[in-house]
Amino acid sequence: QKEVEQNSGPLSVPEGAIASLNCTYSDRGSQSFFWYRQYSGKSPELIMFIYSNGDKEDGRFTAQLNKASQYVSLLIRDSQPSDSATYLCALLRGGTASKLTFGTGTRLQVTL
Amino acid sequence: DVKVTQSSRYLVKRTGEKVFLECVQDMDHENMFWYRQDPGLGLRLIYFSYDVKMKEKGDIPEGYSVSREKKERFSLILESASTNQTSMYLCASSSGTGAGGYTFGSGTRLTVV
């Protein structure tokens, strides 16, 4: 089982809809979770992070964490064509200092 | 604005050449990382460093070495470039605990011919 699993997509949503991106992980000792956005040919940029169970909102983005079920998700409200990118889930495991473990990413396409 | 700067955006090198990729951060971060990213394989960790003159192997260190002589600079060295090292190389840095995640550089697209 992969440490971090994401559906590669593409996930296609119409403009204005809610995009839901999901990530599951195997290590229950994982402490913090991160969502990165990566445009084609560019480097990843941090959108938000979460470390407590529940929801965390930042503008149009909401991260959701459920440690009991070992999943983390990212909701993007009012999706825009500029949100079309690959979204990487990453986690910080206990005992690994600051080394993040990344999923392979989900490609999101927002259609007009 | 805080930054991680990679010296080259695009690089073309010949097989067998020794290649240096440079990364500099201005955030006084303790930790620095080198990844390569290939389609379908995601981000793979090559080497990382928690302190000056300190280095640890990542998941795919073969064919690479690193140097960290100063806190702000982390260099990746391809001892003898091969075509299978054609890739996007990403440098990242983070604070001591890593709680804030990584800041990535803009990447170097290396082509070995």
Short mmCIF file of C-alpha atoms in Angstrom, two decimals:
data_model
loop_
_atom_site.label_atom_id
_atom_site.label_comp_id
_atom_site.label_asym_id
_atom_site.label_seq_id
_atom_site.Cartn_x
_atom_site.Cartn_y
_atom_site.Cartn_z
CA GLN A 1 0.00 0.00 0.00
CA LYS A 2 1.30 3.42 -0.93
CA GLU A 3 1.94 5.82 1.92
CA VAL A 4 -0.16 8.53 0.25
CA GLU A 5 -2.74 7.69 -2.38
CA GLN A 6 -4.53 10.01 -4.74
CA ASN A 7 -6.66 9.37 -7.79
CA SER A 8 -4.64 10.62 -10.75
CA GLY A 9 -7.72 11.94 -12.54
CA PRO A 10 -8.38 13.96 -14.51
CA LEU A 11 -11.22 15.24 -12.38
CA SER A 12 -13.41 17.40 -14.57
CA VAL A 13 -15.81 19.94 -13.03
CA PRO A 14 -17.76 22.78 -14.63
CA GLU A 15 -16.93 26.37 -13.80
CA GLY A 16 -18.65 27.49 -10.60
CA ALA A 17 -19.02 23.98 -9.19
CA ILE A 18 -17.33 22.51 -6.13
CA ALA A 19 -14.26 20.38 -6.82
CA SER A 20 -13.53 17.66 -4.27
CA LEU A 21 -10.04 16.20 -4.15
CA ASN A 22 -9.30 13.26 -1.92
CA CYS A 23 -6.21 11.68 -0.39
CA THR A 24 -5.79 8.63 1.83
CA TYR A 25 -2.74 7.66 3.85
CA SER A 26 -1.47 4.56 5.58
CA ASP A 27 0.59 5.78 8.56
CA ARG A 28 -1.54 6.60 11.58
CA GLY A 29 1.42 8.48 13.03
CA SER A 30 1.09 11.18 10.39
CA GLN A 31 0.88 14.57 12.00
CA SER A 32 0.32 17.32 9.46
CA PHE A 33 -1.15 17.39 6.00
CA PHE A 34 -0.50 19.73 3.13
CA TRP A 35 -2.11 20.57 -0.20
CA TYR A 36 0.04 21.90 -3.01
CA ARG A 37 -1.08 23.18 -6.40
CA GLN A 38 1.16 22.63 -9.40
CA TYR A 39 0.54 24.18 -12.80
CA SER A 40 1.99 22.38 -15.80
CA GLY A 41 5.72 23.03 -16.08
CA LYS A 42 5.82 24.94 -12.79
CA SER A 43 6.86 24.04 -9.26
CA PRO A 44 4.38 23.17 -6.48
CA GLU A 45 3.00 25.98 -4.37
CA LEU A 46 1.49 25.52 -0.92
CA ILE A 47 -2.26 26.15 -0.74
CA MET A 48 -2.91 25.20 2.86
CA PHE A 49 -2.12 22.76 5.63
CA ILE A 50 -4.13 21.11 8.37
CA TYR A 51 -3.17 19.12 11.47
CA SER A 52 -6.37 18.87 13.51
CA ASN A 53 -9.44 16.80 12.74
CA GLY A 54 -12.22 18.77 11.12
CA ASP A 55 -12.35 21.55 8.57
CA LYS A 56 -10.06 24.46 7.86
CA GLU A 57 -11.18 27.19 5.50
CA ASP A 58 -9.15 29.71 3.54
CA GLY A 59 -11.09 31.68 0.97
CA ARG A 60 -12.52 29.30 -1.63
CA PHE A 61 -10.49 26.39 -0.25
CA THR A 62 -11.47 24.06 2.57
CA ALA A 63 -9.26 21.26 3.84
CA GLN A 64 -10.89 18.41 5.73
CA LEU A 65 -9.06 15.92 7.92
CA ASN A 66 -10.36 12.67 9.38
CA LYS A 67 -7.55 10.87 11.20
CA ALA A 68 -9.73 7.95 12.25
CA SER A 69 -10.52 7.16 8.62
CA GLN A 70 -7.07 8.28 7.43
CA TYR A 71 -8.17 10.65 4.75
CA VAL A 72 -7.73 14.28 3.95
CA SER A 73 -9.61 16.21 1.31
CA LEU A 74 -9.54 19.58 -0.41
CA LEU A 75 -12.73 21.32 -1.51
CA ILE A 76 -12.56 24.16 -4.00
CA ARG A 77 -15.74 26.22 -4.13
CA ASP A 78 -16.78 28.26 -7.16
CA SER A 79 -14.16 26.52 -9.30
CA GLN A 80 -12.49 28.70 -11.92
CA PRO A 81 -10.57 27.73 -15.08
CA SER A 82 -7.46 29.10 -13.34
CA ASP A 83 -7.85 26.31 -10.76
CA SER A 84 -7.01 23.76 -13.46
CA ALA A 85 -3.79 22.18 -12.20
CA THR A 86 -2.43 19.11 -10.46
CA TYR A 87 -3.05 19.01 -6.72
CA LEU A 88 -0.53 17.21 -4.55
CA CYS A 89 -1.33 15.86 -1.12
CA ALA A 90 1.60 15.58 1.30
CA LEU A 91 2.01 14.56 4.90
CA LEU A 92 4.51 14.90 7.70
CA ARG A 93 4.98 11.65 9.56
CA GLY A 94 6.03 11.40 13.16
CA GLY A 95 9.72 10.64 13.64
CA THR A 96 10.80 11.85 10.21
CA ALA A 97 11.64 15.38 11.27
CA SER A 98 10.59 17.68 8.48
CA LYS A 99 10.53 15.28 5.54
CA LEU A 100 7.25 15.31 3.63
CA THR A 101 5.78 12.33 1.83
CA PHE A 102 3.91 13.23 -1.36
CA GLY A 103 1.14 11.62 -3.31
CA THR A 104 1.40 11.53 -7.08
CA GLY A 105 -1.31 14.16 -7.49
CA THR A 106 -4.79 14.59 -8.95
CA ARG A 107 -5.20 16.55 -12.16
CA LEU A 108 -8.17 18.93 -12.01
CA GLN A 109 -9.80 20.36 -15.14
CA VAL A 110 -12.34 23.15 -14.75
CA THR A 111 -14.43 23.44 -17.89
CA LEU A 112 -16.26 26.49 -19.20
CA ASP B 1 9.15 38.00 -0.53
CA VAL B 2 10.86 34.85 0.69
CA LYS B 3 12.44 32.76 -1.97
CA VAL B 4 14.10 29.56 -3.00
CA THR B 5 16.17 30.26 -6.09
CA GLN B 6 17.46 27.63 -8.48
CA SER B 7 20.28 28.82 -10.66
CA SER B 8 19.01 27.54 -14.02
CA ARG B 9 15.52 27.12 -15.43
CA TYR B 10 16.58 24.99 -18.39
CA LEU B 11 19.80 23.06 -18.84
CA VAL B 12 21.08 20.80 -21.61
CA LYS B 13 24.12 18.65 -20.90
CA ARG B 14 25.96 15.83 -22.66
CA THR B 15 26.19 12.26 -21.42
CA GLY B 16 29.15 11.83 -19.07
CA GLU B 17 29.37 15.49 -18.05
CA LYS B 18 29.52 16.50 -14.39
CA VAL B 19 26.50 18.69 -13.69
CA PHE B 20 25.97 21.12 -10.83
CA LEU B 21 22.52 22.33 -9.82
CA GLU B 22 22.50 25.17 -7.34
CA CYS B 23 19.81 26.16 -4.86
CA VAL B 24 19.79 29.16 -2.55
CA GLN B 25 17.17 30.10 0.05
CA ASP B 26 16.84 33.36 1.94
CA MET B 27 14.50 32.18 4.71
CA ASP B 28 17.17 30.97 7.14
CA HIS B 29 15.66 27.49 6.87
CA GLU B 30 17.47 24.59 8.45
CA ASN B 31 16.22 21.93 6.05
CA MET B 32 16.82 21.66 2.34
CA PHE B 33 15.77 18.99 -0.13
CA TRP B 34 16.36 17.88 -3.71
CA TYR B 35 13.63 16.07 -5.63
CA ARG B 36 13.18 14.95 -9.18
CA GLN B 37 9.77 14.81 -10.76
CA ASP B 38 8.84 12.58 -13.68
CA PRO B 39 5.43 11.97 -15.29
CA GLY B 40 3.56 9.19 -13.52
CA LEU B 41 6.21 8.83 -10.81
CA GLY B 42 5.55 11.95 -8.79
CA LEU B 43 8.14 13.62 -6.60
CA ARG B 44 11.05 11.42 -5.60
CA LEU B 45 13.49 12.49 -2.91
CA ILE B 46 17.15 12.37 -3.91
CA TYR B 47 18.96 13.90 -0.93
CA PHE B 48 18.19 16.18 1.98
CA SER B 49 20.06 18.12 4.59
CA TYR B 50 19.11 19.22 8.10
CA ASP B 51 22.18 21.31 8.76
CA VAL B 52 25.34 22.70 7.26
CA LYS B 53 27.74 19.97 6.11
CA MET B 54 25.11 17.37 6.90
CA LYS B 55 23.39 15.21 4.27
CA GLU B 56 21.17 12.18 4.14
CA LYS B 57 20.18 9.93 1.27
CA GLY B 58 16.64 9.98 0.05
CA ASP B 59 14.88 7.33 -1.99
CA ILE B 60 16.92 7.56 -5.19
CA PRO B 61 20.46 8.81 -4.40
CA GLU B 62 22.32 6.67 -6.96
CA GLY B 63 24.25 8.76 -9.45
CA TYR B 64 23.91 11.94 -7.36
CA SER B 65 25.79 13.68 -4.59
CA VAL B 66 25.17 16.90 -2.67
CA SER B 67 27.03 19.63 -0.89
CA ARG B 68 25.93 22.04 1.81
CA GLU B 69 28.81 24.28 2.86
CA LYS B 70 26.59 27.19 3.88
CA LYS B 71 23.14 27.21 5.47
CA GLU B 72 21.51 28.99 2.56
CA ARG B 73 22.98 26.91 -0.26
CA PHE B 74 22.38 23.28 -1.24
CA SER B 75 23.97 21.90 -4.38
CA LEU B 76 23.06 18.77 -6.30
CA ILE B 77 25.81 17.13 -8.33
CA LEU B 78 25.35 14.61 -11.11
CA GLU B 79 28.72 12.89 -11.15
CA SER B 80 28.42 11.58 -14.72
CA ALA B 81 25.18 12.59 -16.37
CA SER B 82 23.16 9.92 -18.11
CA THR B 83 20.06 10.15 -20.30
CA ASN B 84 17.91 8.58 -17.57
CA GLN B 85 18.65 11.62 -15.44
CA THR B 86 16.69 13.82 -17.81
CA SER B 87 14.02 15.24 -15.51
CA MET B 88 12.62 18.23 -13.65
CA TYR B 89 14.71 18.89 -10.55
CA LEU B 90 13.09 20.70 -7.65
CA CYS B 91 14.79 22.18 -4.63
CA ALA B 92 12.80 22.89 -1.46
CA SER B 93 13.44 24.22 2.00
CA SER B 94 11.61 24.18 5.31
CA SER B 95 11.99 25.33 8.89
CA GLY B 96 13.36 23.02 11.56
CA THR B 97 10.13 21.22 12.44
CA GLY B 98 8.71 21.26 8.95
CA ALA B 99 5.37 22.35 10.37
CA GLY B 100 4.86 24.98 7.68
CA GLY B 101 5.63 22.64 4.81
CA TYR B 102 8.08 23.21 2.02
CA THR B 103 8.82 26.21 -0.12
CA PHE B 104 9.88 25.08 -3.57
CA GLY B 105 12.20 26.69 -6.05
CA SER B 106 11.04 27.22 -9.61
CA GLY B 107 12.70 24.03 -10.82
CA THR B 108 15.40 23.12 -13.32
CA ARG B 109 14.44 21.19 -16.43
CA LEU B 110 17.54 19.15 -17.21
CA THR B 111 17.95 17.37 -20.51
CA VAL B 112 20.89 14.98 -20.96
CA VAL B 113 21.68 14.20 -24.59
#
